[in-house]
Coordinates of C-alpha atoms and ligand atoms in Angstrom, one line a residue:
X1 CA 53.7 27.6 110.1
X2 CA 54.5 26.3 113.6
X3 CA 58.2 26.5 114.7
X4 CA 59.9 24.1 117.2
X5 CA 63.2 24.3 118.9
X6 CA 64.9 21.1 119.9
X7 CA 67.9 20.7 122.2
X8 CA 69.8 17.4 122.0
X9 CA 69.2 17.3 118.2
X10 CA 72.1 14.9 117.6
X11 CA 70.7 12.1 119.7
X12 CA 68.3 9.4 118.4
X13 CA 65.3 11.2 120.0
X14 CA 66.3 14.6 118.5
X15 CA 66.4 13.0 115.0
X16 CA 63.1 11.1 115.3
X17 CA 61.4 14.1 116.8
X18 CA 62.7 16.5 114.1
X19 CA 61.5 14.1 111.4
X20 CA 58.0 13.8 113.0
X21 CA 57.6 17.6 113.4
X22 CA 58.7 18.2 109.8
X23 CA 56.2 15.6 108.6
X24 CA 53.5 17.7 110.5
X25 CA 54.6 20.9 108.7
X26 CA 56.8 22.5 111.4
X27 CA 59.8 24.6 110.8
X28 CA 62.4 22.8 113.0
X29 CA 65.4 24.4 114.7
X30 CA 68.0 22.3 116.5
X31 CA 70.6 23.4 118.9
X32 CA 74.0 22.1 118.2
X33 CA 76.9 22.3 120.6
X34 CA 80.6 23.1 120.1
X35 CA 82.7 24.4 117.3
X36 CA 82.8 22.0 114.3
X37 CA 80.5 19.4 115.9
X38 CA 81.2 16.0 114.1
X39 CA 77.5 15.2 114.1
X40 CA 76.6 18.4 112.1
X41 CA 76.5 16.5 108.7
X42 CA 74.6 13.6 110.2
X43 CA 71.8 15.9 111.3
X44 CA 71.7 17.8 108.1
X45 CA 71.6 14.6 106.0
X46 CA 69.0 12.9 108.2
X47 CA 66.7 16.0 108.5
X48 CA 67.2 18.1 105.4
X49 CA 65.7 21.6 105.8
X50 CA 66.5 21.8 109.5
X51 CA 68.1 25.0 110.8
X52 CA 71.0 24.3 113.2
X53 CA 71.9 27.0 115.7
X54 CA 75.1 26.9 117.7
X55 CA 74.2 27.0 121.4
X56 CA 75.0 25.2 124.7
X57 CA 72.7 24.4 127.6
X58 CA 75.4 25.7 130.0
X59 CA 75.5 29.1 128.3
X60 CA 72.2 31.0 129.0
X61 CA 73.1 33.9 126.6
X62 CA 73.4 31.4 123.7
X63 CA 70.0 30.0 124.6
X64 CA 68.3 33.4 124.7
X65 CA 69.9 34.1 121.2
X66 CA 68.6 30.8 119.9
X67 CA 65.1 31.6 121.1
X68 CA 65.2 35.0 119.5
X69 CA 66.4 33.5 116.2
X70 CA 63.9 30.7 116.1
X71 CA 60.9 32.3 117.8
X72 CA 59.5 28.9 118.7
X73 CA 55.9 27.9 119.6
X74 CA 57.3 24.7 121.1
X75 CA 60.6 24.0 122.9
X76 CA 61.7 20.3 123.4
X77 CA 64.5 19.9 125.9
X78 CA 66.1 16.6 125.0
X79 CA 69.7 17.8 125.6
X80 CA 71.5 16.0 128.4
X81 CA 74.5 13.9 129.3
X82 CA 72.5 10.7 129.0
X83 CA 74.9 7.8 129.6
X84 CA 74.4 6.8 133.2
X85 CA 77.9 5.3 134.0
X86 CA 79.5 8.5 132.6
X87 CA 77.6 10.5 135.3
X88 CA 79.6 8.8 138.1
X89 CA 82.9 9.8 136.4
X90 CA 81.7 13.3 135.6
X91 CA 79.1 14.3 138.2
X92 CA 79.7 18.0 138.1
X93 CA 79.5 18.2 134.3
X94 CA 76.4 16.0 134.4
X95 CA 74.8 18.3 136.9
X96 CA 75.7 21.4 134.9
X97 CA 74.2 20.1 131.7
X98 CA 71.4 17.7 132.7
X99 CA 70.2 19.6 135.8
X100 CA 71.3 23.2 135.5
X101 CA 70.8 23.2 131.7
X102 CA 67.0 22.9 132.4
X103 CA 67.2 25.9 134.7
X104 CA 69.2 27.9 132.1
X105 CA 66.7 27.0 129.3
X106 CA 63.6 27.8 131.4
X107 CA 65.1 31.2 132.5
X108 CA 66.1 31.9 128.9
X109 CA 62.5 31.3 127.9
X110 CA 61.3 33.8 130.6
X111 CA 63.9 36.4 129.5
X112 CA 62.9 36.0 125.8
X113 CA 59.1 35.7 126.2
X114 CA 58.8 38.5 128.8
X115 CA 55.3 38.7 130.2
X116 CA 53.8 36.6 127.5
X117 CA 54.7 33.1 128.5
X118 CA 51.6 31.8 126.7
X119 CA 53.4 32.1 123.3
X120 CA 55.5 29.0 124.0
X121 CA 55.1 25.4 125.3
X122 CA 57.9 23.5 126.9
X123 CA 58.7 19.7 127.0
X124 CA 61.2 18.3 129.5
X125 CA 62.7 14.9 128.8
X126 CA 62.5 13.3 132.3
X127 CA 63.6 9.7 132.8
X128 CA 62.6 6.4 134.4
X129 CA 66.1 6.6 136.0
X130 CA 64.5 9.0 138.5
X131 CA 62.7 6.0 140.0
X132 CA 66.0 4.2 140.8
X133 CA 65.5 2.0 143.8
X134 CA 61.9 1.5 142.9
X135 CA 59.3 2.1 145.6
X136 CA 56.5 0.3 143.7
X137 CA 56.0 -1.8 140.6
X138 CA 55.0 -0.7 138.0
X139 CA 56.0 3.0 138.3
X140 CA 53.5 5.8 137.7
X141 CA 53.6 9.6 137.6
X142 CA 53.1 9.6 141.4
X143 CA 55.7 7.0 142.4
X144 CA 58.2 8.3 144.8
X145 CA 61.5 9.3 143.1
X146 CA 64.6 7.5 144.5
X147 CA 67.5 8.2 142.0
X148 CA 70.6 6.0 142.1
X149 CA 73.1 7.9 140.0
X150 CA 74.2 11.5 139.5
X151 CA 72.4 11.3 136.2
X152 CA 69.1 10.3 138.0
X153 CA 69.6 13.0 140.6
X154 CA 70.1 15.6 137.8
X155 CA 67.0 14.4 136.0
X156 CA 64.9 14.8 139.3
X157 CA 66.0 18.4 139.5
X158 CA 64.9 19.1 135.9
X159 CA 61.7 17.3 136.5
X160 CA 60.7 19.2 139.6
X161 CA 61.9 22.5 138.1
X162 CA 59.6 22.0 135.1
X163 CA 56.7 21.4 137.5
X164 CA 57.7 24.5 139.5
X165 CA 57.8 26.7 136.4
X166 CA 54.3 25.4 135.5
X167 CA 53.0 26.2 138.9
X168 CA 54.9 29.4 139.5
X169 CA 54.5 31.1 136.1
X170 CA 51.7 29.3 134.4
X171 CA 54.1 28.1 131.7
X172 CA 52.7 25.3 129.5
X173 CA 55.4 22.9 130.7
X174 CA 55.1 19.1 130.6
X175 CA 57.5 16.4 131.6
X176 CA 57.6 13.0 129.9
X177 CA 59.0 10.3 132.2
X178 CA 60.4 8.2 129.4
X179 CA 61.4 4.6 130.0
X180 CA 64.2 3.1 128.0
X181 CA 63.7 3.6 124.3
X182 CA 66.0 2.3 121.6
X183 CA 66.4 2.2 117.8
X184 CA 69.1 1.5 115.2
X185 CA 70.1 5.1 115.9
X186 CA 71.0 4.4 119.5
X187 CA 74.5 5.0 120.6
X188 CA 76.7 1.9 120.8
X189 CA 77.5 2.5 124.5
X190 CA 73.9 1.6 125.6
X191 CA 73.3 -2.1 126.2
X192 CA 70.8 -2.8 123.4
X193 CA 72.9 -1.4 120.7
X194 CA 76.1 -2.8 122.2
X195 CA 74.5 -6.2 122.0
X196 CA 73.0 -5.9 118.5
X197 CA 76.2 -4.4 117.1
X198 CA 78.3 -7.3 118.6
X199 CA 75.8 -9.9 117.3
X200 CA 76.1 -8.5 113.8
X201 CA 79.9 -8.6 114.0
X202 CA 80.0 -12.1 115.5
X203 CA 77.7 -13.3 112.7
X204 CA 80.3 -11.9 110.1
X205 CA 83.2 -13.4 112.0
X206 CA 84.5 -10.0 113.0
X207 CA 84.1 -10.4 116.8
X208 CA 84.8 -13.2 119.2
X209 CA 83.4 -12.1 122.5
X210 CA 80.8 -9.7 123.9
X211 CA 81.6 -8.5 127.4
X212 CA 78.8 -7.0 129.5
X213 CA 77.9 -6.1 133.1
X214 CA 74.8 -7.0 135.1
X215 CA 72.8 -9.6 133.0
X216 CA 69.9 -9.7 135.5
X217 CA 68.9 -6.0 135.2
X218 CA 65.4 -5.6 133.8
X219 CA 64.2 -2.7 131.6
X220 CA 61.0 -1.6 130.0
X221 CA 62.3 -1.1 126.4
X222 CA 60.3 0.6 123.7
X223 CA 61.0 2.1 120.3
X224 CA 62.3 5.7 120.2
X225 CA 60.2 6.5 117.1
X226 CA 57.0 5.7 119.1
X227 CA 58.2 7.7 122.1
X228 CA 58.8 11.0 120.4
X229 CA 55.2 11.0 119.3
X230 CA 54.2 11.1 123.0
X231 CA 56.4 14.2 123.4
X232 CA 54.5 16.0 120.7
X233 CA 51.1 14.9 121.9
X234 CA 51.9 16.3 125.4
X235 CA 52.4 19.8 123.9
X236 CA 49.1 19.6 122.0
X237 CA 47.0 19.2 125.2
X238 CA 45.1 22.2 126.6
X239 CA 46.6 21.6 130.0
X240 CA 50.3 20.7 130.7
X241 CA 50.9 17.6 132.8
X242 CA 53.5 14.9 133.4
X243 CA 53.2 11.5 131.7
X244 CA 54.9 8.1 132.0
X245 CA 55.8 6.8 128.6
X246 CA 56.5 3.1 128.6
X247 CA 55.4 -0.2 127.1
X248 CA 54.5 -1.8 130.4
X249 CA 56.6 -4.9 129.6
X250 CA 60.0 -5.6 131.2
X251 CA 62.8 -7.8 129.9
X252 CA 66.2 -8.8 131.3
X253 CA 69.5 -8.5 129.6
X254 CA 69.4 -12.3 129.2
X255 CA 66.1 -11.9 127.2
X256 CA 67.8 -9.3 125.1
X257 CA 70.6 -11.7 124.4
X258 CA 68.2 -14.5 123.6
X259 CA 66.4 -12.5 120.9
X260 CA 69.5 -10.9 119.4
X261 CA 71.6 -14.1 119.1
X262 CA 68.5 -15.9 118.0
X263 CA 68.4 -13.6 115.0
X264 CA 71.7 -15.0 113.7
X265 CA 70.7 -18.6 114.6
X266 CA 72.6 -19.0 117.9
X267 CA 70.4 -20.4 120.6
X268 CA 73.1 -20.8 123.3
X269 CA 74.9 -17.5 123.6
X270 CA 76.9 -18.4 126.7
X271 CA 80.1 -19.2 124.9
X272 CA 80.0 -15.8 123.2
X273 CA 79.2 -13.6 126.3
X274 CA 81.5 -12.7 129.2
X275 CA 80.8 -10.6 132.3
X276 CA 83.3 -8.1 133.6
X277 CA 82.9 -6.0 136.7
X278 CA 84.1 -2.9 135.0
X279 CA 80.6 -2.7 133.5
X280 CA 78.8 -3.0 136.8
X281 CA 77.5 0.2 138.3
X282 CA 78.2 1.6 141.8
X283 CA 74.5 1.6 142.4
X284 CA 72.2 -0.4 140.0
X285 CA 68.6 0.2 139.0
X286 CA 67.4 -3.4 138.8
X287 CA 63.8 -3.4 137.8
X288 CA 62.1 -0.7 135.8
X289 CA 58.6 -1.1 134.4
X290 CA 56.2 1.7 133.6
X291 CA 52.5 2.1 133.8
X292 CA 51.5 4.4 130.9
X293 CA 47.8 4.4 131.6
X294 CA 47.6 8.2 131.7
X295 CA 49.4 8.6 128.4
X296 CA 47.1 6.0 126.9
X297 CA 43.9 7.5 128.2
X298 CA 44.6 11.2 128.0
X299 CA 47.0 11.4 125.0
X300 CA 45.6 8.4 123.1
X301 CA 49.3 7.2 122.8
X302 CA 50.3 3.6 122.5
X303 CA 53.5 1.9 121.5
X304 CA 53.5 0.2 118.1
X305 CA 56.8 -1.8 118.3
X306 CA 57.2 -4.7 120.7
X307 CA 60.5 -5.8 122.3
X308 CA 61.3 -8.7 120.0
X309 CA 60.5 -6.7 116.9
X310 CA 62.6 -3.8 118.1
X311 CA 65.7 -6.0 118.8
X312 CA 65.3 -7.8 115.4
X313 CA 65.1 -4.4 113.7
X314 CA 68.3 -3.3 115.4
X315 CA 70.1 -6.5 114.5
X316 CA 69.0 -6.3 110.9
X317 CA 70.2 -2.7 110.7
X318 CA 73.6 -3.5 112.3
X319 CA 74.1 -6.4 109.9
X320 CA 73.7 -4.0 107.0
X321 CA 76.0 -1.4 108.6
X322 CA 78.7 -3.9 109.5
X323 CA 78.6 -5.5 106.0
X324 CA 79.0 -2.0 104.4
X325 CA 81.9 -1.3 106.8
X326 CA 83.6 -4.5 105.6
X327 CA 83.1 -3.6 102.0
X328 CA 84.5 -0.1 102.6
X329 CA 87.4 -1.6 104.5
X330 CA 88.1 -4.0 101.6
X331 CA 87.9 -1.3 99.0
X332 CA 90.4 0.9 100.9
X333 CA 93.0 -1.9 101.1
Ligands
G4F1 O1 71.4 0.7 128.1 P1 71.8 1.3 129.4 O2 73.1 1.9 129.6 O3 70.6 2.3 129.8 P2 70.1 2.9 131.2 O4 71.2 3.1 132.2 O5 68.9 2.2 131.7 O6 69.7 4.4 130.8 C1 69.1 4.7 129.5 O7 67.7 4.8 129.7 C2 67.2 5.8 130.6 C3 65.7 5.7 130.6 O8 65.1 6.1 129.4 C4 67.7 7.2 130.1 F1 67.3 8.1 131.0 C5 69.2 7.2 130.0 O9 69.6 8.4 129.5 C6 69.6 6.1 129.1 O10 69.1 6.4 127.8 O11 71.7 0.1 130.6 C7 70.6 -0.7 130.8 C8 70.9 -1.8 131.8 C9 71.5 -1.3 133.1 O12 70.9 -2.0 134.1 C10 73.0 -1.8 132.9 O13 73.6 -2.1 134.2 O14 71.8 -2.7 131.1 C11 72.8 -3.1 132.1 N1 74.0 -3.5 131.4 C12 74.6 -4.7 131.5 N2 75.7 -4.8 130.8 C13 74.8 -2.7 130.6 C14 75.9 -3.5 130.2 N3 74.6 -1.4 130.2 C15 75.6 -0.9 129.4 N4 75.5 0.3 128.9 N5 76.7 -1.7 129.0 C16 76.9 -3.0 129.4 O15 77.9 -3.6 129.1

């Protein structure tokens, strides 16, 4: 039985990946941070049978211990501080977790595996945020990196370190440069979920206004469930490599609003949406669009969910969630 260790298990990608690996017969271990983590039950309920190990990317000894306990064939490093605006407020913490955490994990792997690094394969979650002030459109694996946030800078460090451990030690280490990927499990601080949750609440008369930042930003949005499959495929290749994972189609926040509000029968969303500069970023990434030709040709990967379908799926899920919340609220009064 193959064993996999996942950092960042509490996020949407961690949950989808754990489900995918279990469906393929893996024994899955997830690293969970902190004492009494409030997401512990969520993970156990979503992925029954998973083994959760208490560990932290900033504590190398806890990583070595987790590797010893799980003895994994594959390690997926999805753990990061992933909300871009937070990285300006907490740049040191972001660097410690999102950049230095990769170093800690790679060094922990070397300490645990000793001279036999061939016993394990490593996946690093790199990000399209590394392209930042884009130097070409669309972006490929060889596009110059020009990060625009402490988060993006930290991801560049992890990306190059992964390549360096591959080249220095022969570790089977691959980096997936993932463009934005969303789902009903997305955190409500990210723009897609913020919009779909608000639209559901507006439809139920529970919210009057949705306040956003830059409506002109463009992103290449795909479905997280599709993207975790690309992660797994990367570690099944004979040779490790880096891959852009993207749909190749970009949309603006305005397009997102069109589809989401359209789902509840509102064509003109302007009366419902406001803009506030507190949601603008010190340095914006305005136009991300990925070229996933390598993933398509070498991994045989392709996305199965298009943008409109993704947003409709999220609105439908949020409508159910908000209706249930209303019922619970009513019952408790
Ligand atoms: O949804 P976002 O916060 O995602 P962002 O910054 O692109 O980063 C996400 O995708 C990356 C690539 O996969 C990941 F590496 C990263 O960890 C994260 O998952 O913002 C998307 C766009 C931005 O241009 C932002 O300025 O939406 C714009 N936006 C406009 N109004 C807003 C808002 N973003 C948020 N979060 N909230 C707003 O009110």
